Amino acid sequence: MSDTEVKSKDEALELVAFCVGDQEYCVNIMSVREIRGWTKETSLPLTPPFVRGVINLRGSVVPVIDLASRLGLEQTEPSARHVIIIMQIGEQAVGLVVNAVSDILTILKEKIQPTPDVSSEAARDFVQGVLAMEERMINLLDLSTVLPTETIEGIAA
Amino acid sequence: MDSMADIKQTFFQECDDLLGELESGLLDMEGGDGDSETVAAIFRAVHSIKGGAGAFGLDNLVAFAHIFETTLDEVRADRLEATPDVLSVLLRSSDVLADLVRAAQNDEELGEEVTTGLVEELSAFVGEKAGAPDEAAAAGGEDISFAPLGTAIDLDDVFGDLDSVEESQRFIIKFRPMPELYANANETVLLMRNLAAMGEVNVACDESQIPTLDVLDPEGAYLSWTITVQTSNSEAELLEIFEFVEDDCTLEIKSEELPDDTIEPELADDETIPAEEEASHTDVEGGKDGVTSGDNTADKDNVVSLAEKKEKPTATAQASKEKDTSDATIRVNLGRIDRLVNLVGELVINQAMLTQGVFDAGLERGDSVEAGLEELKQLTREIQDSVMAIRAQPVKALFQRMSRIVREAARATEKSVHLVMEGEMTEVDKTVVERLADPLTHMIRNAVDHGLETSETRIANGKPAEGTVSLTAAHRSGRVVIEVCDDGAGINRERVRSIAIEKGLISEEDKLSDSDIDNLLFMPGFSTVSKVSNLSGRGVGMDVVKRAIQAVGGKISISSQPGKGSTFSISLPLTLAILDGMVVDVAEQTLVVPLTAIVETLKPMPSDIHDLGAGAKVISIRGEFIPIIDAGISMGYRTEPTDPLTGVVLSVETEDGARAAVIVDSIQDQRQVVIKSLEENYGHVDSVAAATILGDGRIALILDVDSIIDRGGSAVSFHENSLAATG
C-alpha cells in the first residue's frame, strides 16, 4: 500500500449507488449534480450508439449517455421509471441513463478493492474498483472514461 | 490597496482606448487626412497615458511617453513636418508604447533594447529643432504667457501689446480642487510647495464653502485657494505643476499685468466652451499660416511657440469638454451584459413556451390574449435587439491591431506594404471580434508573407513596388463579411497541387477544380512555403484559421487570380446568441434551418423531379437543376429516402454559392431561436451547427447547411472503430 492510501485510510467516502441492468454501480456523490426522471432526448446524428442525445437542463444542452450500452451491456429502452443522473465530469455536465438509484453509501476508502482481473474490456476501462456490501458487489465507476475527451474529439474529427 | 488596483485597472482600460485613438490618428495622418485636430488628439492620447503612468510610478512608460510626446509636440507645433519617415517612426513608437502599457499591465519589465532605438530616432527629430524656439524667443526677447492663437481672435490687439514681458511677473492662481483630485491621490500641499519653489508665494485659503458637519462629505472637496506667485517662470511652467490634476480642478491663472476680463477663458465655465472651440479652430488656421507664410523664421517660430504655450489650457478645456460628452457612455462589466444576454435568451424561450402553452390550452385564434402575446413577442424582440446592440462593437479596434501586424510583417519580410482598411465601423458581437483576432492576424501575415511578391518581382511584373493588402468589413444579408485581399501573385495552383500530392493529401490522379485546389490550403498539415520563414511556419496553418472561424459560426473561402492576387473572405454571424430560423419536422424530429441559408421554399411538382444516376435526384427550379438532399438521411434519422413530392423543399444556398434542395417533412414555424452550444458539454457534431430550446422545453438541433451540402447529402454513419481507444 502506498503512503497516500495509508494516509487516507480513515477517509470516508459518500457514494451514490445505482442499478444498470442487473448490476450495481456507484460514483462519488460529489460528482453528482442532480438526479431527475427520464425525459425524451433529442437524438444527435452521427454519434456513437451509447450517446442517446441531448436534453435541456434549465437552459443548457446536456448530452445523455446510455450507461448500459456504454458498459457493453444491452441497450436500455428507457421509460418513465428510468432516471438520468447528471454528473459533473471536469468542465462538462453529462447525463447517465440508469435503471434506478438504489442507495447512498458511506464507506471507508480502504473498503474499495481493486477491480478483479476479468476479461471484459468494459470492466477494465470503466471500473475503478469494487466494494462488497452485504451480499452485493458494487462497482465504482470511473467517470473520466465514460465520456472521454478522446471520444469527443474522435467524433469531431 | 484594492481600490488602487481598481483605479489602475481603469487606467489600463483607458489606455486601450487612448492607444486606439493614437493609432487611428497616426493612420489618418499617414493617409493624408490628418489635420491639426488629429495631431492634437494624438498628442492628448500620449499625454494622458503619460499622466496616468506617472501617477502609478510606471517610470519606463513615463520616460518613453515623454519623449514620444515631445516629438508629437514638435509635429503639433508644425516645427516638424509629418513626413512618411517621421510617421513611420511615430507609428512604431505607438506600437512600443502599446507594448510598454501591456507590460506594465502584466507587471512585466521590458528590456531597454525595446525602446532605445526609437528613443534615439525620436530624439533626433526633436534634437534638430529643439533649440529653435528658445533661440527665437531669446532673439525676440519674448517670453509671454498667452498666445493670440489660443484665445478668441479679436483679442489679438490686446496681446499685441504684451510682447516684451521678460522680467518676473505676478500670477494669481485660483485653484479649486474637485473631489476627484483627492480621489486620484493628489495632494494640494505638494502642488503649493512646487509653486513656492518657483518664487514668492502668497496663499489664501477660502473655507467659506465648508458646510456644517451634518452635511459634510468626508471625501468631498470644499476648500479653494487663491495663490499669488511672484515668479520669473512662464505661465506654461506654472501650468505644468498642475499637469496631472488639471482635469480634476477648477484652475484659473491670471497674470496681474493684464486686465482681468480679457485674458483667460475660465476653464470650468461652460460658457467658455464655444470660445474654446473657436480657439481650436483658430489653431488650425494658425498652424497652416505658420507653414505657408513662414518667410520670417523668427516670427514663425514665435507664433508657434506661443501656440504651444497656449496649448495647455486649450488641451485642458478640450479634455474637460470631452469628459462632458463621454458622460454619455458608461463602462459596464462584461459579465453583467452577458448575464443580461442570457436572461433575454431565456425570455425568448419563455415567450415561445407561453405562446405554445396558450394555444395548446385551446384558446381561440383571434382572442385578445393572442394580440397580447403578439405584442409580447414584438417587445421581446426589441429588447433582444437592444441587448445585442450593447454587445456590438465596431471592428475598428481589431483592424487597427492588424495595421501593426502588417507593419511588422512588412519589416520582417523586407517588403513594402500598404494596408487599406474599409468598413472599420461595421459592428459585430464582441465575442466574435475577440475570437477573430488570432485568425485574422494569421491571415494578414500570410497575405504579406506568402501573398505579396518582393518589390523586385513586382516591378518586373509591371506592378507598383508597394504591395497592397486590403482589409474590409461589410454587412451582407444578415452576416458580416470580412475580406483580406492582397494584390500579389495569387495562389500558385501547380505548386499547391504538387505539395498536396507530396504530402499525400490527394493522389496523382485526382482531378481538382481550381477552387478545390485553393481549398487544399485549409487541409491540416499543409504549408506551401518550403523555407520556414520568420513569420509563418509556426506550425499554425490555414486549417487552424478555418477551425477558429468555424468555432464562431463563421465560414472562410478563398478566391485567387494568378498574377492578380488572392482574397480570403470570412463570413460571420452578427451574433452568437440568437438566430432567425425555420422550424421544420424531419422524421419526427424537429430541426431548425437558419433563415439566412434559405433562398425559397416550395412544394415540388412531379415534373420537376429528375433522376440522376443511381438513387440521386435533382430538382429543376426555374430551369436550374439542383441536387436534392434528404435531411432525414443526412442526419441519420432514416435510411429510406422520402418521396420528395410528400415533403417540402427548402432551396438553400451556402456562403460560396453552392445550392441544394433540402427535403423536409413539413414546416412548423419561422421564429427566432436562442443558440445553445453543443460544444460546452459535449463536442462538435457534424451537420449540426448548434442546438436550441423549443417552446415545449425540448431541444432542437440547428442544421449546418454547409456541412450537409458538402457531404452531398449522404449519411455519414458513426463508426465505432473511429473512436479513439478509451482506457
JSON list of C-alpha atoms in Angstrom, two decimals, chain B residues 45-207:
[
{"chain": "B", "resi": 45, "resn": "ALA", "atom": "CA", "xyz": [-3.64, 60.44, -26.03]},
{"chain": "B", "resi": 46, "resn": "VAL", "atom": "CA", "xyz": [0.08, 60.11, -25.36]},
{"chain": "B", "resi": 47, "resn": "HIS", "atom": "CA", "xyz": [-0.09, 62.84, -22.80]},
{"chain": "B", "resi": 48, "resn": "SER", "atom": "CA", "xyz": [-2.91, 61.13, -20.91]},
{"chain": "B", "resi": 49, "resn": "ILE", "atom": "CA", "xyz": [-1.06, 57.84, -20.90]},
{"chain": "B", "resi": 50, "resn": "LYS", "atom": "CA", "xyz": [1.99, 59.58, -19.58]},
{"chain": "B", "resi": 51, "resn": "GLY", "atom": "CA", "xyz": [-0.06, 61.32, -16.93]},
{"chain": "B", "resi": 52, "resn": "GLY", "atom": "CA", "xyz": [-1.70, 58.13, -15.72]},
{"chain": "B", "resi": 53, "resn": "ALA", "atom": "CA", "xyz": [1.56, 56.23, -15.84]},
{"chain": "B", "resi": 54, "resn": "GLY", "atom": "CA", "xyz": [3.17, 58.91, -13.74]},
{"chain": "B", "resi": 55, "resn": "ALA", "atom": "CA", "xyz": [0.51, 58.54, -11.11]},
{"chain": "B", "resi": 56, "resn": "PHE", "atom": "CA", "xyz": [1.26, 54.82, -10.85]},
{"chain": "B", "resi": 57, "resn": "GLY", "atom": "CA", "xyz": [5.00, 55.24, -10.89]},
{"chain": "B", "resi": 58, "resn": "LEU", "atom": "CA", "xyz": [5.45, 53.40, -14.16]},
{"chain": "B", "resi": 59, "resn": "ASP", "atom": "CA", "xyz": [8.73, 55.09, -14.89]},
{"chain": "B", "resi": 60, "resn": "ASN", "atom": "CA", "xyz": [9.59, 53.21, -18.07]},
{"chain": "B", "resi": 61, "resn": "LEU", "atom": "CA", "xyz": [6.32, 54.15, -19.57]},
{"chain": "B", "resi": 62, "resn": "VAL", "atom": "CA", "xyz": [6.55, 57.75, -18.47]},
{"chain": "B", "resi": 63, "resn": "ALA", "atom": "CA", "xyz": [10.06, 58.10, -19.84]},
{"chain": "B", "resi": 64, "resn": "PHE", "atom": "CA", "xyz": [9.15, 56.78, -23.24]},
{"chain": "B", "resi": 65, "resn": "ALA", "atom": "CA", "xyz": [5.81, 58.57, -23.39]},
{"chain": "B", "resi": 66, "resn": "HIS", "atom": "CA", "xyz": [7.60, 61.76, -22.56]},
{"chain": "B", "resi": 67, "resn": "ILE", "atom": "CA", "xyz": [9.99, 61.54, -25.49]},
{"chain": "B", "resi": 68, "resn": "PHE", "atom": "CA", "xyz": [7.17, 60.46, -27.73]},
{"chain": "B", "resi": 69, "resn": "GLU", "atom": "CA", "xyz": [5.06, 63.35, -26.53]},
{"chain": "B", "resi": 70, "resn": "THR", "atom": "CA", "xyz": [7.87, 65.80, -27.06]},
{"chain": "B", "resi": 71, "resn": "THR", "atom": "CA", "xyz": [8.23, 64.71, -30.65]},
{"chain": "B", "resi": 72, "resn": "LEU", "atom": "CA", "xyz": [4.50, 64.90, -31.18]},
{"chain": "B", "resi": 73, "resn": "ASP", "atom": "CA", "xyz": [4.54, 68.35, -29.73]},
{"chain": "B", "resi": 74, "resn": "GLU", "atom": "CA", "xyz": [7.02, 69.35, -32.41]},
{"chain": "B", "resi": 75, "resn": "VAL", "atom": "CA", "xyz": [4.67, 67.98, -35.04]},
{"chain": "B", "resi": 76, "resn": "ARG", "atom": "CA", "xyz": [1.73, 69.69, -33.44]},
{"chain": "B", "resi": 77, "resn": "ALA", "atom": "CA", "xyz": [3.55, 72.97, -33.42]},
{"chain": "B", "resi": 78, "resn": "ASP", "atom": "CA", "xyz": [4.45, 72.46, -37.08]},
{"chain": "B", "resi": 79, "resn": "ARG", "atom": "CA", "xyz": [8.11, 72.53, -36.28]},
{"chain": "B", "resi": 80, "resn": "LEU", "atom": "CA", "xyz": [8.45, 69.01, -37.51]},
{"chain": "B", "resi": 81, "resn": "GLU", "atom": "CA", "xyz": [6.82, 68.04, -40.73]},
{"chain": "B", "resi": 82, "resn": "ALA", "atom": "CA", "xyz": [4.95, 64.77, -40.67]},
{"chain": "B", "resi": 83, "resn": "THR", "atom": "CA", "xyz": [6.83, 63.13, -43.49]},
{"chain": "B", "resi": 84, "resn": "PRO", "atom": "CA", "xyz": [6.33, 59.42, -44.14]},
{"chain": "B", "resi": 85, "resn": "ASP", "atom": "CA", "xyz": [9.64, 58.77, -42.38]},
{"chain": "B", "resi": 86, "resn": "VAL", "atom": "CA", "xyz": [8.54, 60.63, -39.31]},
{"chain": "B", "resi": 87, "resn": "LEU", "atom": "CA", "xyz": [5.18, 58.91, -39.34]},
{"chain": "B", "resi": 88, "resn": "SER", "atom": "CA", "xyz": [6.77, 55.53, -39.62]},
{"chain": "B", "resi": 89, "resn": "VAL", "atom": "CA", "xyz": [8.83, 56.25, -36.53]},
{"chain": "B", "resi": 90, "resn": "LEU", "atom": "CA", "xyz": [5.74, 57.58, -34.76]},
{"chain": "B", "resi": 91, "resn": "LEU", "atom": "CA", "xyz": [3.75, 54.50, -35.67]},
{"chain": "B", "resi": 92, "resn": "ARG", "atom": "CA", "xyz": [6.46, 52.25, -34.40]},
{"chain": "B", "resi": 93, "resn": "SER", "atom": "CA", "xyz": [6.60, 54.34, -31.27]},
{"chain": "B", "resi": 94, "resn": "SER", "atom": "CA", "xyz": [2.92, 53.82, -30.78]},
{"chain": "B", "resi": 95, "resn": "ASP", "atom": "CA", "xyz": [3.49, 50.06, -31.09]},
{"chain": "B", "resi": 96, "resn": "VAL", "atom": "CA", "xyz": [6.22, 50.22, -28.49]},
{"chain": "B", "resi": 97, "resn": "LEU", "atom": "CA", "xyz": [4.07, 52.38, -26.27]},
{"chain": "B", "resi": 98, "resn": "ALA", "atom": "CA", "xyz": [1.34, 49.76, -26.53]},
{"chain": "B", "resi": 99, "resn": "ASP", "atom": "CA", "xyz": [3.88, 47.09, -25.63]},
{"chain": "B", "resi": 100, "resn": "LEU", "atom": "CA", "xyz": [5.01, 49.09, -22.63]},
{"chain": "B", "resi": 101, "resn": "VAL", "atom": "CA", "xyz": [1.45, 49.56, -21.46]},
{"chain": "B", "resi": 102, "resn": "ARG", "atom": "CA", "xyz": [0.81, 45.86, -21.88]},
{"chain": "B", "resi": 103, "resn": "ALA", "atom": "CA", "xyz": [3.99, 45.03, -19.99]},
{"chain": "B", "resi": 104, "resn": "ALA", "atom": "CA", "xyz": [3.05, 47.39, -17.20]},
{"chain": "B", "resi": 105, "resn": "GLN", "atom": "CA", "xyz": [-0.38, 45.85, -17.04]},
{"chain": "B", "resi": 106, "resn": "ASN", "atom": "CA", "xyz": [1.11, 42.39, -16.63]},
{"chain": "B", "resi": 107, "resn": "ASP", "atom": "CA", "xyz": [3.73, 43.66, -14.20]},
{"chain": "B", "resi": 108, "resn": "GLU", "atom": "CA", "xyz": [6.48, 42.75, -16.62]},
{"chain": "B", "resi": 109, "resn": "GLU", "atom": "CA", "xyz": [9.61, 44.66, -17.41]},
{"chain": "B", "resi": 110, "resn": "LEU", "atom": "CA", "xyz": [10.59, 45.13, -20.99]},
{"chain": "B", "resi": 111, "resn": "GLY", "atom": "CA", "xyz": [14.27, 45.33, -21.76]},
{"chain": "B", "resi": 112, "resn": "GLU", "atom": "CA", "xyz": [15.81, 48.65, -22.62]},
{"chain": "B", "resi": 113, "resn": "GLU", "atom": "CA", "xyz": [16.50, 47.49, -26.14]},
{"chain": "B", "resi": 114, "resn": "VAL", "atom": "CA", "xyz": [12.81, 47.74, -26.93]},
{"chain": "B", "resi": 115, "resn": "THR", "atom": "CA", "xyz": [12.87, 51.49, -26.65]},
{"chain": "B", "resi": 116, "resn": "THR", "atom": "CA", "xyz": [16.47, 52.52, -27.14]},
{"chain": "B", "resi": 117, "resn": "GLY", "atom": "CA", "xyz": [16.47, 52.64, -30.93]},
{"chain": "B", "resi": 118, "resn": "LEU", "atom": "CA", "xyz": [13.22, 54.53, -31.11]},
{"chain": "B", "resi": 119, "resn": "VAL", "atom": "CA", "xyz": [14.20, 56.91, -28.37]},
{"chain": "B", "resi": 120, "resn": "GLU", "atom": "CA", "xyz": [17.22, 57.83, -30.45]},
{"chain": "B", "resi": 121, "resn": "GLU", "atom": "CA", "xyz": [15.16, 58.27, -33.58]},
{"chain": "B", "resi": 122, "resn": "LEU", "atom": "CA", "xyz": [12.60, 60.35, -31.75]},
{"chain": "B", "resi": 123, "resn": "SER", "atom": "CA", "xyz": [15.22, 62.44, -30.06]},
{"chain": "B", "resi": 124, "resn": "ALA", "atom": "CA", "xyz": [16.84, 63.02, -33.41]},
{"chain": "B", "resi": 125, "resn": "PHE", "atom": "CA", "xyz": [13.65, 64.66, -34.66]},
{"chain": "B", "resi": 126, "resn": "VAL", "atom": "CA", "xyz": [13.40, 66.81, -31.61]},
{"chain": "B", "resi": 127, "resn": "GLY", "atom": "CA", "xyz": [17.09, 67.50, -31.48]},
{"chain": "B", "resi": 128, "resn": "GLU", "atom": "CA", "xyz": [17.17, 69.10, -34.92]},
{"chain": "B", "resi": 129, "resn": "LYS", "atom": "CA", "xyz": [14.59, 71.58, -33.91]},
{"chain": "B", "resi": 130, "resn": "ALA", "atom": "CA", "xyz": [14.78, 71.71, -30.18]},
{"chain": "B", "resi": 131, "resn": "GLY", "atom": "CA", "xyz": [16.99, 74.74, -29.96]},
{"chain": "B", "resi": 132, "resn": "ALA", "atom": "CA", "xyz": [14.99, 76.78, -32.38]},
{"chain": "B", "resi": 133, "resn": "PRO", "atom": "CA", "xyz": [12.14, 78.13, -30.30]},
{"chain": "B", "resi": 134, "resn": "ASP", "atom": "CA", "xyz": [14.37, 79.10, -27.41]},
{"chain": "B", "resi": 135, "resn": "GLU", "atom": "CA", "xyz": [16.78, 80.93, -29.62]},
{"chain": "B", "resi": 136, "resn": "ALA", "atom": "CA", "xyz": [13.96, 82.64, -31.35]},
{"chain": "B", "resi": 137, "resn": "ALA", "atom": "CA", "xyz": [12.43, 83.62, -28.07]},
{"chain": "B", "resi": 138, "resn": "ALA", "atom": "CA", "xyz": [15.73, 84.93, -26.83]},
{"chain": "B", "resi": 139, "resn": "ALA", "atom": "CA", "xyz": [16.27, 86.84, -30.04]},
{"chain": "B", "resi": 140, "resn": "GLY", "atom": "CA", "xyz": [12.88, 88.42, -29.93]},
{"chain": "B", "resi": 141, "resn": "GLY", "atom": "CA", "xyz": [13.05, 88.81, -26.17]},
{"chain": "B", "resi": 142, "resn": "GLU", "atom": "CA", "xyz": [9.64, 87.34, -25.97]},
{"chain": "B", "resi": 143, "resn": "ASP", "atom": "CA", "xyz": [8.54, 85.07, -23.25]},
{"chain": "B", "resi": 144, "resn": "ILE", "atom": "CA", "xyz": [4.94, 85.78, -22.79]},
{"chain": "B", "resi": 145, "resn": "SER", "atom": "CA", "xyz": [2.25, 83.76, -21.32]},
{"chain": "B", "resi": 146, "resn": "PHE", "atom": "CA", "xyz": [-0.65, 83.95, -23.66]},
{"chain": "B", "resi": 147, "resn": "ALA", "atom": "CA", "xyz": [-0.91, 83.14, -27.27]},
{"chain": "B", "resi": 148, "resn": "PRO", "atom": "CA", "xyz": [-3.12, 85.04, -29.61]},
{"chain": "B", "resi": 149, "resn": "LEU", "atom": "CA", "xyz": [-3.81, 81.77, -31.32]},
{"chain": "B", "resi": 150, "resn": "GLY", "atom": "CA", "xyz": [-5.32, 80.21, -28.30]},
{"chain": "B", "resi": 151, "resn": "THR", "atom": "CA", "xyz": [-7.96, 82.69, -27.33]},
{"chain": "B", "resi": 152, "resn": "ALA", "atom": "CA", "xyz": [-10.51, 84.47, -29.38]},
{"chain": "B", "resi": 153, "resn": "ILE", "atom": "CA", "xyz": [-9.19, 86.13, -32.47]},
{"chain": "B", "resi": 154, "resn": "ASP", "atom": "CA", "xyz": [-10.46, 89.59, -31.69]},
{"chain": "B", "resi": 155, "resn": "LEU", "atom": "CA", "xyz": [-8.11, 89.75, -28.74]},
{"chain": "B", "resi": 156, "resn": "ASP", "atom": "CA", "xyz": [-5.10, 89.88, -30.94]},
{"chain": "B", "resi": 157, "resn": "ASP", "atom": "CA", "xyz": [-4.60, 93.56, -30.37]},
{"chain": "B", "resi": 158, "resn": "VAL", "atom": "CA", "xyz": [-4.61, 93.08, -26.64]},
{"chain": "B", "resi": 159, "resn": "PHE", "atom": "CA", "xyz": [-1.86, 90.55, -26.88]},
{"chain": "B", "resi": 160, "resn": "GLY", "atom": "CA", "xyz": [-0.01, 92.59, -29.35]},
{"chain": "B", "resi": 161, "resn": "ASP", "atom": "CA", "xyz": [0.98, 94.91, -26.55]},
{"chain": "B", "resi": 162, "resn": "LEU", "atom": "CA", "xyz": [2.33, 92.18, -24.38]},
{"chain": "B", "resi": 163, "resn": "ASP", "atom": "CA", "xyz": [5.24, 91.29, -26.47]},
{"chain": "B", "resi": 164, "resn": "SER", "atom": "CA", "xyz": [8.13, 92.08, -24.22]},
{"chain": "B", "resi": 165, "resn": "VAL", "atom": "CA", "xyz": [7.42, 90.96, -20.73]},
{"chain": "B", "resi": 166, "resn": "GLU", "atom": "CA", "xyz": [10.57, 89.30, -19.64]},
{"chain": "B", "resi": 167, "resn": "GLU", "atom": "CA", "xyz": [11.03, 90.16, -16.00]},
{"chain": "B", "resi": 168, "resn": "SER", "atom": "CA", "xyz": [9.33, 88.50, -13.11]},
{"chain": "B", "resi": 169, "resn": "GLN", "atom": "CA", "xyz": [5.61, 88.83, -13.10]},
{"chain": "B", "resi": 170, "resn": "ARG", "atom": "CA", "xyz": [2.85, 88.18, -10.71]},
{"chain": "B", "resi": 171, "resn": "PHE", "atom": "CA", "xyz": [0.28, 85.48, -11.30]},
{"chain": "B", "resi": 172, "resn": "ILE", "atom": "CA", "xyz": [-2.91, 84.99, -9.44]},
{"chain": "B", "resi": 173, "resn": "ILE", "atom": "CA", "xyz": [-3.92, 81.40, -9.38]},
{"chain": "B", "resi": 174, "resn": "LYS", "atom": "CA", "xyz": [-7.39, 80.43, -8.35]},
{"chain": "B", "resi": 175, "resn": "PHE", "atom": "CA", "xyz": [-7.37, 76.79, -7.56]},
{"chain": "B", "resi": 176, "resn": "ARG", "atom": "CA", "xyz": [-10.42, 74.86, -6.58]},
{"chain": "B", "resi": 177, "resn": "PRO", "atom": "CA", "xyz": [-9.97, 71.07, -6.40]},
{"chain": "B", "resi": 178, "resn": "MET", "atom": "CA", "xyz": [-12.83, 68.74, -7.14]},
{"chain": "B", "resi": 179, "resn": "PRO", "atom": "CA", "xyz": [-13.27, 65.59, -5.05]},
{"chain": "B", "resi": 180, "resn": "GLU", "atom": "CA", "xyz": [-11.74, 63.56, -7.93]},
{"chain": "B", "resi": 181, "resn": "LEU", "atom": "CA", "xyz": [-8.46, 65.28, -7.35]},
{"chain": "B", "resi": 182, "resn": "TYR", "atom": "CA", "xyz": [-8.18, 63.78, -3.91]},
{"chain": "B", "resi": 183, "resn": "ALA", "atom": "CA", "xyz": [-9.61, 60.51, -5.06]},
{"chain": "B", "resi": 184, "resn": "ASN", "atom": "CA", "xyz": [-6.76, 60.27, -7.52]},
{"chain": "B", "resi": 185, "resn": "ALA", "atom": "CA", "xyz": [-4.32, 60.53, -4.66]},
{"chain": "B", "resi": 186, "resn": "ASN", "atom": "CA", "xyz": [-3.14, 64.04, -5.40]},
{"chain": "B", "resi": 187, "resn": "GLU", "atom": "CA", "xyz": [-2.11, 66.31, -2.59]},
{"chain": "B", "resi": 188, "resn": "THR", "atom": "CA", "xyz": [-2.71, 70.03, -2.71]},
{"chain": "B", "resi": 189, "resn": "VAL", "atom": "CA", "xyz": [0.13, 70.74, -0.31]},
{"chain": "B", "resi": 190, "resn": "LEU", "atom": "CA", "xyz": [2.62, 69.29, -2.74]},
{"chain": "B", "resi": 191, "resn": "LEU", "atom": "CA", "xyz": [1.28, 71.46, -5.52]},
{"chain": "B", "resi": 192, "resn": "MET", "atom": "CA", "xyz": [1.71, 74.55, -3.41]},
{"chain": "B", "resi": 193, "resn": "ARG", "atom": "CA", "xyz": [5.20, 73.55, -2.40]},
{"chain": "B", "resi": 194, "resn": "ASN", "atom": "CA", "xyz": [6.06, 73.24, -6.05]},
{"chain": "B", "resi": 195, "resn": "LEU", "atom": "CA", "xyz": [4.65, 76.68, -6.64]},
{"chain": "B", "resi": 196, "resn": "ALA", "atom": "CA", "xyz": [6.61, 78.03, -3.74]},
{"chain": "B", "resi": 197, "resn": "ALA", "atom": "CA", "xyz": [9.76, 76.68, -5.31]},
{"chain": "B", "resi": 198, "resn": "MET", "atom": "CA", "xyz": [9.18, 78.99, -8.28]},
{"chain": "B", "resi": 199, "resn": "GLY", "atom": "CA", "xyz": [9.13, 82.19, -6.44]},
{"chain": "B", "resi": 200, "resn": "GLU", "atom": "CA", "xyz": [7.45, 84.18, -3.76]},
{"chain": "B", "resi": 201, "resn": "VAL", "atom": "CA", "xyz": [4.10, 82.75, -2.92]},
{"chain": "B", "resi": 202, "resn": "ASN", "atom": "CA", "xyz": [1.19, 84.10, -1.01]},
{"chain": "B", "resi": 203, "resn": "VAL", "atom": "CA", "xyz": [-1.61, 81.65, -0.33]},
{"chain": "B", "resi": 204, "resn": "ALA", "atom": "CA", "xyz": [-5.08, 82.48, 0.86]},
{"chain": "B", "resi": 205, "resn": "CYS", "atom": "CA", "xyz": [-7.46, 79.70, 1.64]},
{"chain": "B", "resi": 206, "resn": "ASP", "atom": "CA", "xyz": [-11.16, 80.14, 1.09]},
{"chain": "B", "resi": 207, "resn": "GLU", "atom": "CA", "xyz": [-13.03, 77.99, 3.56]}
]
